[in-house]
Tab-separated table of C-alpha atoms in Angstrom:
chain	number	residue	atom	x	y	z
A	205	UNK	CA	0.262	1.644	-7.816
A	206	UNK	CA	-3.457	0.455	-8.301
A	207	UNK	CA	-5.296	2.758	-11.075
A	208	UNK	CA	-9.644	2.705	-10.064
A	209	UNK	CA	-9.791	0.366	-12.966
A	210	UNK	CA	-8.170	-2.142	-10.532
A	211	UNK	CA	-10.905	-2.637	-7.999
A	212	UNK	CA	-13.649	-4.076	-10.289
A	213	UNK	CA	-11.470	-6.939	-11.514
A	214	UNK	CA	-9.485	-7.631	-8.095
A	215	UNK	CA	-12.469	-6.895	-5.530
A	216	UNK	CA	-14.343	-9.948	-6.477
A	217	UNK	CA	-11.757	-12.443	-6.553
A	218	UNK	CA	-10.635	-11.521	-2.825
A	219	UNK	CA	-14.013	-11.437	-2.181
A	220	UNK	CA	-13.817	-15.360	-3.253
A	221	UNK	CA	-10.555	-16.517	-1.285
A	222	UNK	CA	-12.068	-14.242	1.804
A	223	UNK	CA	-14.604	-17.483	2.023
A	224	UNK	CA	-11.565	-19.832	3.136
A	225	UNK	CA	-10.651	-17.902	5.999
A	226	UNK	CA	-14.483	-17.878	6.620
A	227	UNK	CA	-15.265	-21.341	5.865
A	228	UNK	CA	-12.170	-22.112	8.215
A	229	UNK	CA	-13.176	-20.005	11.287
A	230	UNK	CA	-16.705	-21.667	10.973
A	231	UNK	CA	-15.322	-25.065	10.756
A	232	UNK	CA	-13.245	-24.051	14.061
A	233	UNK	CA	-16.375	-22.836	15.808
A	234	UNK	CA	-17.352	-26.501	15.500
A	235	UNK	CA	-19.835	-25.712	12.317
A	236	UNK	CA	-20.382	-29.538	10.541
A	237	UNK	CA	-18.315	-29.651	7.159
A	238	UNK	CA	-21.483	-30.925	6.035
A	239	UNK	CA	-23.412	-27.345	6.820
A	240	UNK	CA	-20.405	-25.939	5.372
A	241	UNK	CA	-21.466	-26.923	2.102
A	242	UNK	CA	-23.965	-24.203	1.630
A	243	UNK	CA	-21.529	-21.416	1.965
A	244	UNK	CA	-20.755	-22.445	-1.325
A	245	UNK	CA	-23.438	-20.769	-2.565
A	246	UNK	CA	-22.881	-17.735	-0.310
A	247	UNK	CA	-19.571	-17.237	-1.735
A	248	UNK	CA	-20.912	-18.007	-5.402
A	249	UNK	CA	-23.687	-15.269	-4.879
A	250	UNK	CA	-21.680	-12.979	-3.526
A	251	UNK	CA	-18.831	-12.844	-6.455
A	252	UNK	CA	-22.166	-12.949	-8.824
A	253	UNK	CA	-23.418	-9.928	-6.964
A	254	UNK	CA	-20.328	-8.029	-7.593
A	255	UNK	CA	-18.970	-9.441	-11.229
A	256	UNK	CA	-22.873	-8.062	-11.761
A	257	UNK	CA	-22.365	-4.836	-9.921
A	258	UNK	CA	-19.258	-3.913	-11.736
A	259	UNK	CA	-20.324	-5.162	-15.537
A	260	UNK	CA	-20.350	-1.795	-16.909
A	261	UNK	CA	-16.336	-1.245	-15.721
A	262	UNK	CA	-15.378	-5.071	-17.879
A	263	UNK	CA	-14.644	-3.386	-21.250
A	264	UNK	CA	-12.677	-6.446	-22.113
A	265	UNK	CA	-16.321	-8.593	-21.920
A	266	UNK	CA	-17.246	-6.387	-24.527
A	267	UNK	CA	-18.487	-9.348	-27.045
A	268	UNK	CA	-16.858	-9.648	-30.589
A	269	UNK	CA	-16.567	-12.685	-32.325
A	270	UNK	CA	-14.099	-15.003	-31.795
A	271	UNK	CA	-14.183	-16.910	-35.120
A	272	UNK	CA	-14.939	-20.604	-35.494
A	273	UNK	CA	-10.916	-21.724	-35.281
A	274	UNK	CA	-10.528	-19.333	-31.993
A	275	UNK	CA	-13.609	-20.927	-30.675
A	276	UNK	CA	-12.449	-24.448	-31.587
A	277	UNK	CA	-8.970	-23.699	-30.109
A	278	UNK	CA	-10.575	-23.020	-26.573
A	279	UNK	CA	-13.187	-25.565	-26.648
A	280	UNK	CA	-10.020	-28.234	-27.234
A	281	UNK	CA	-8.008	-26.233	-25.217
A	282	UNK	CA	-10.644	-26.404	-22.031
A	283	UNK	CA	-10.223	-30.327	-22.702
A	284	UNK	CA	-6.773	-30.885	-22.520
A	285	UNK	CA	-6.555	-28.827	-19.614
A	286	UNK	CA	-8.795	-30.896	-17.996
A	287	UNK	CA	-7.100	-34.312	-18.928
A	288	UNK	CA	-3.579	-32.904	-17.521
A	289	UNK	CA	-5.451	-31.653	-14.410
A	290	UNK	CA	-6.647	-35.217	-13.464
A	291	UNK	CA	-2.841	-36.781	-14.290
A	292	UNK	CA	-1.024	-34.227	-12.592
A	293	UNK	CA	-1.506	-35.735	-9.472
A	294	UNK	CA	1.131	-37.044	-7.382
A	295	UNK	CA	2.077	-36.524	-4.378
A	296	UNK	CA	4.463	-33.999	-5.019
A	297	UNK	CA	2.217	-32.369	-7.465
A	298	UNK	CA	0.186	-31.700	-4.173
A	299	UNK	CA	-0.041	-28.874	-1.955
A	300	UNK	CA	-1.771	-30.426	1.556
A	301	UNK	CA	-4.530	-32.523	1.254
A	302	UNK	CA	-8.048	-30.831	1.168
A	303	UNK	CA	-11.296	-32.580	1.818
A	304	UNK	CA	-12.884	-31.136	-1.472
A	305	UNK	CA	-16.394	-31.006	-1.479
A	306	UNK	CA	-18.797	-34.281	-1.018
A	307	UNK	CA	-22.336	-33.313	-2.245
A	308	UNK	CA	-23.751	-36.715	-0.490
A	309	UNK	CA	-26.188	-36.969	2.087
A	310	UNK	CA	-26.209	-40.543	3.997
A	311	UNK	CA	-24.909	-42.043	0.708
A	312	UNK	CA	-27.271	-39.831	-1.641
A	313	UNK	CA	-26.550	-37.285	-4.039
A	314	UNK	CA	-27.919	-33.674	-3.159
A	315	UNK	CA	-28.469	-32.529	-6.951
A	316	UNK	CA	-29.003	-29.562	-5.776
A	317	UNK	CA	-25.588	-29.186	-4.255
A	318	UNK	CA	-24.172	-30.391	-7.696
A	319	UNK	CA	-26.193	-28.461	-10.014
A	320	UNK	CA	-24.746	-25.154	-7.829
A	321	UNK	CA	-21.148	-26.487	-7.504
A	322	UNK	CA	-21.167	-26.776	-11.427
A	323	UNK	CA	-22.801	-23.953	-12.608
A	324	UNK	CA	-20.664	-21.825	-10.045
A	325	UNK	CA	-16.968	-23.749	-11.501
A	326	UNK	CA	-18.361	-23.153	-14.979
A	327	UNK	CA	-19.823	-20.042	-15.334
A	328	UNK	CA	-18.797	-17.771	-12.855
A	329	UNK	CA	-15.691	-18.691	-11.592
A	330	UNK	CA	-14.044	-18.347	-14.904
A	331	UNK	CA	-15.100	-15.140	-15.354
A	332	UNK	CA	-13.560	-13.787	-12.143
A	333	UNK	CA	-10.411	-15.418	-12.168
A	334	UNK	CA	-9.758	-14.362	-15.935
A	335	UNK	CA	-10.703	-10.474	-15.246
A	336	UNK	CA	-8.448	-10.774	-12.038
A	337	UNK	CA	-5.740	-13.541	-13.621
A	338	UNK	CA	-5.815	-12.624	-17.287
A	339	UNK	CA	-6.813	-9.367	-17.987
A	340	UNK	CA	-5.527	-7.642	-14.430
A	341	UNK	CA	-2.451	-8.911	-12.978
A	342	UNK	CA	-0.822	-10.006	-16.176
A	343	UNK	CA	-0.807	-6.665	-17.547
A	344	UNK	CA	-0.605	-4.991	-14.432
A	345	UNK	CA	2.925	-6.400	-13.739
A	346	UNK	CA	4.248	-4.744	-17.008
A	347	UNK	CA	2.185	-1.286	-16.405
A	348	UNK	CA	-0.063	0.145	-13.975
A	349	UNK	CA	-2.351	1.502	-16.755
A	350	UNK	CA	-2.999	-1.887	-17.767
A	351	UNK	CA	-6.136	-1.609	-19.988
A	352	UNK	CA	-4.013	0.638	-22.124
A	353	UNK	CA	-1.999	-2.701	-22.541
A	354	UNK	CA	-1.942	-5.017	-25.470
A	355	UNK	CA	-2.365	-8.658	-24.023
A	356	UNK	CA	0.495	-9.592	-27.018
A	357	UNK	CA	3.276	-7.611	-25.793
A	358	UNK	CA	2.843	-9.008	-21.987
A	359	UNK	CA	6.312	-9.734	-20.789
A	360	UNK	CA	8.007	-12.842	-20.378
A	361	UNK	CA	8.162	-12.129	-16.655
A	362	UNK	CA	4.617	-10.942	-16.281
A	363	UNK	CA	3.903	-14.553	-17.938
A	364	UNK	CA	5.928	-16.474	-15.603
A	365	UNK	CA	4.546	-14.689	-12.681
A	366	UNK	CA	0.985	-14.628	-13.040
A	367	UNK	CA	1.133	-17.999	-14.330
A	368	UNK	CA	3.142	-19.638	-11.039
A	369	UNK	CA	0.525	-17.399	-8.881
A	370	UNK	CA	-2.311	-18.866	-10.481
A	371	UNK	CA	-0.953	-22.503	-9.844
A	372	UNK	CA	-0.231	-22.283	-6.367
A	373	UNK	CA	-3.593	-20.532	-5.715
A	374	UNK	CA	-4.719	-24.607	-6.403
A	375	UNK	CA	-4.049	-27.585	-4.494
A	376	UNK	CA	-3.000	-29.224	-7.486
A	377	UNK	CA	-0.028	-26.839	-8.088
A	378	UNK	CA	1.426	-28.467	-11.022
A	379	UNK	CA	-1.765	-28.604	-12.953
A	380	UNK	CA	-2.377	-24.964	-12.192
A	381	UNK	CA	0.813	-23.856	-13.729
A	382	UNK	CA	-0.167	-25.666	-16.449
A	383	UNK	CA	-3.715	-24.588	-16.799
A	384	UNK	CA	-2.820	-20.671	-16.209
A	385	UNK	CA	0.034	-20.838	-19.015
A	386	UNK	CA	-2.342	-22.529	-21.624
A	387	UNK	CA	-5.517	-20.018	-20.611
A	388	UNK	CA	-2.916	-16.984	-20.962
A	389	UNK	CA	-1.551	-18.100	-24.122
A	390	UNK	CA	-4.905	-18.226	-25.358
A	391	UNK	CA	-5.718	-14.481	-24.209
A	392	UNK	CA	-2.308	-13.510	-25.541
A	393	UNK	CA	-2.955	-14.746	-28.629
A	394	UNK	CA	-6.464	-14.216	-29.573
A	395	UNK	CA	-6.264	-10.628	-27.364
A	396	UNK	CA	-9.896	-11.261	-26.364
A	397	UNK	CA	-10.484	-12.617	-22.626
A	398	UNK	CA	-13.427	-14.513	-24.365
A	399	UNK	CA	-11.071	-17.300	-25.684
A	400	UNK	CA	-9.517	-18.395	-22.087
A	401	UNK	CA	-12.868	-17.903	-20.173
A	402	UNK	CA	-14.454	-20.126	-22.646
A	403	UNK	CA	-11.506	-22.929	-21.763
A	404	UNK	CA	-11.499	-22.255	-18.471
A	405	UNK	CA	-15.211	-22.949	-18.576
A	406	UNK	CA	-15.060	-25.815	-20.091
A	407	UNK	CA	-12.566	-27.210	-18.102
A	408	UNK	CA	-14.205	-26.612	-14.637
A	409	UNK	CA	-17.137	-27.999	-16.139
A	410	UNK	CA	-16.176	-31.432	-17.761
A	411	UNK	CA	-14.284	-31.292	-14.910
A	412	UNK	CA	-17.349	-31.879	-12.588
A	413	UNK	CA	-19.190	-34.238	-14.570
A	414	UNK	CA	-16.115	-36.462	-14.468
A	415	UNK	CA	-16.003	-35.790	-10.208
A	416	UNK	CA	-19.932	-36.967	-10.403
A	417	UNK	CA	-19.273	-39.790	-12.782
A	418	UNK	CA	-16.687	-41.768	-10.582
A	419	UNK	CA	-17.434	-40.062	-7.342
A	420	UNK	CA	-13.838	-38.179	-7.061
A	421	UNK	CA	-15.236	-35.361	-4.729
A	422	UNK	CA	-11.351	-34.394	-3.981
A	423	UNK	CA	-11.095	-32.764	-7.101
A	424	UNK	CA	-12.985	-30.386	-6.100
């Protein structure tokens, strides 16, 4: 069972993994994975569009102050998330092998392309995962009414579960386990989804600068 409250947090995540089957159908219809680029920002807009849509229905966005030690737990949090996700990444730690996302141009960097891919990973992305990860399905698999739920008393097998989901939604399946048990944690602990959108965050976002810095584009 689905209650109404459902929709706003699950809508725009599908709405997000709907633009691989696109992307994919596009690249069969012999579209360049060079045009393909751009439906980044198609796919970015659209989640925007609905996160935006829906912003009355996040009551857990409600702000309230995390406190300086919850803030500095995430923050640190974000980082170490990010140094596992670059070590956890051998071959077995692999699901296929994507071509990730080159923002070069004949050997030149489109900023544009980079200033888009970041500020999409680090600001809106977390958001939708968390309300669909964190504050949906983790509750949801212990109770169907799961704003009534207390992020603290979220089972041991509504952890496990949402946490292997969330890593084998990534390529890098390993550090995806590891990522979605850390950003849970964090919501379980501090009860606000603040704390792992704020790691999350930070993670996707060091996360590019390091794929810029050393040219890595298959992280991403």
């Amino acid at each position: 069972m689905f209650e109404r409250a459902a929709l706003p947090r699950v809508a725009p995540f599908l709405a997000y993994l709907s633009f691989i089957f696109i992307a994919d159908m596009l690249g069969r219809l012999g579209v360049a994975a060079q045009d393909l680029r751009w439906l980044y920002a198609v796919k970015i807009g659209v989640v925007l569009g609905l996160l935006l849509y829906w912003r009355r229905s996040y009551t857990e966005l409600q702000w309230t102050p995390l406190g300086a030690r919850a803030i500095l737990g995430a923050l640190a949090s974000g980082v170490v998330v990010f140094l596992l996700w670059i070590n956890l990444d051998a071959s077995w730690m692999r699901i296929g092998n994507p071509d990730g996302f080159d923002p070069r141009t004949d050997g030149r960097i489109e900023w544009s392309l980079v200033v888009l891919r970041i500020a999409g990973a680090a600001l809106v992305v977390p958001v939708m995962e968390e309300l669909f990860w964190r504050s949906f399905l983790l509750r949801w698999i212990d109770k169907p009414d799961f704003l009534r739920t207390d992020p603290r008393l979220a089972s041991a097998k509504a952890f496990v579960i949402s946490v292997l989901l969330f890593g084998f939604e990534h390529n890098l399946w390993l550090a995806g386990i590891v990522a979605g048990a850390v950003y849970s944690l964090l919501y379980m602990r501090s009860q606000s989804l603040w704390s792992p959108i704020l790691a999350h965050g930070v993670t996707n976002g060091v996360l590019g600068f390091w794929i810029i810095s050393g040219g890595h584009w298959i992280y991403w």
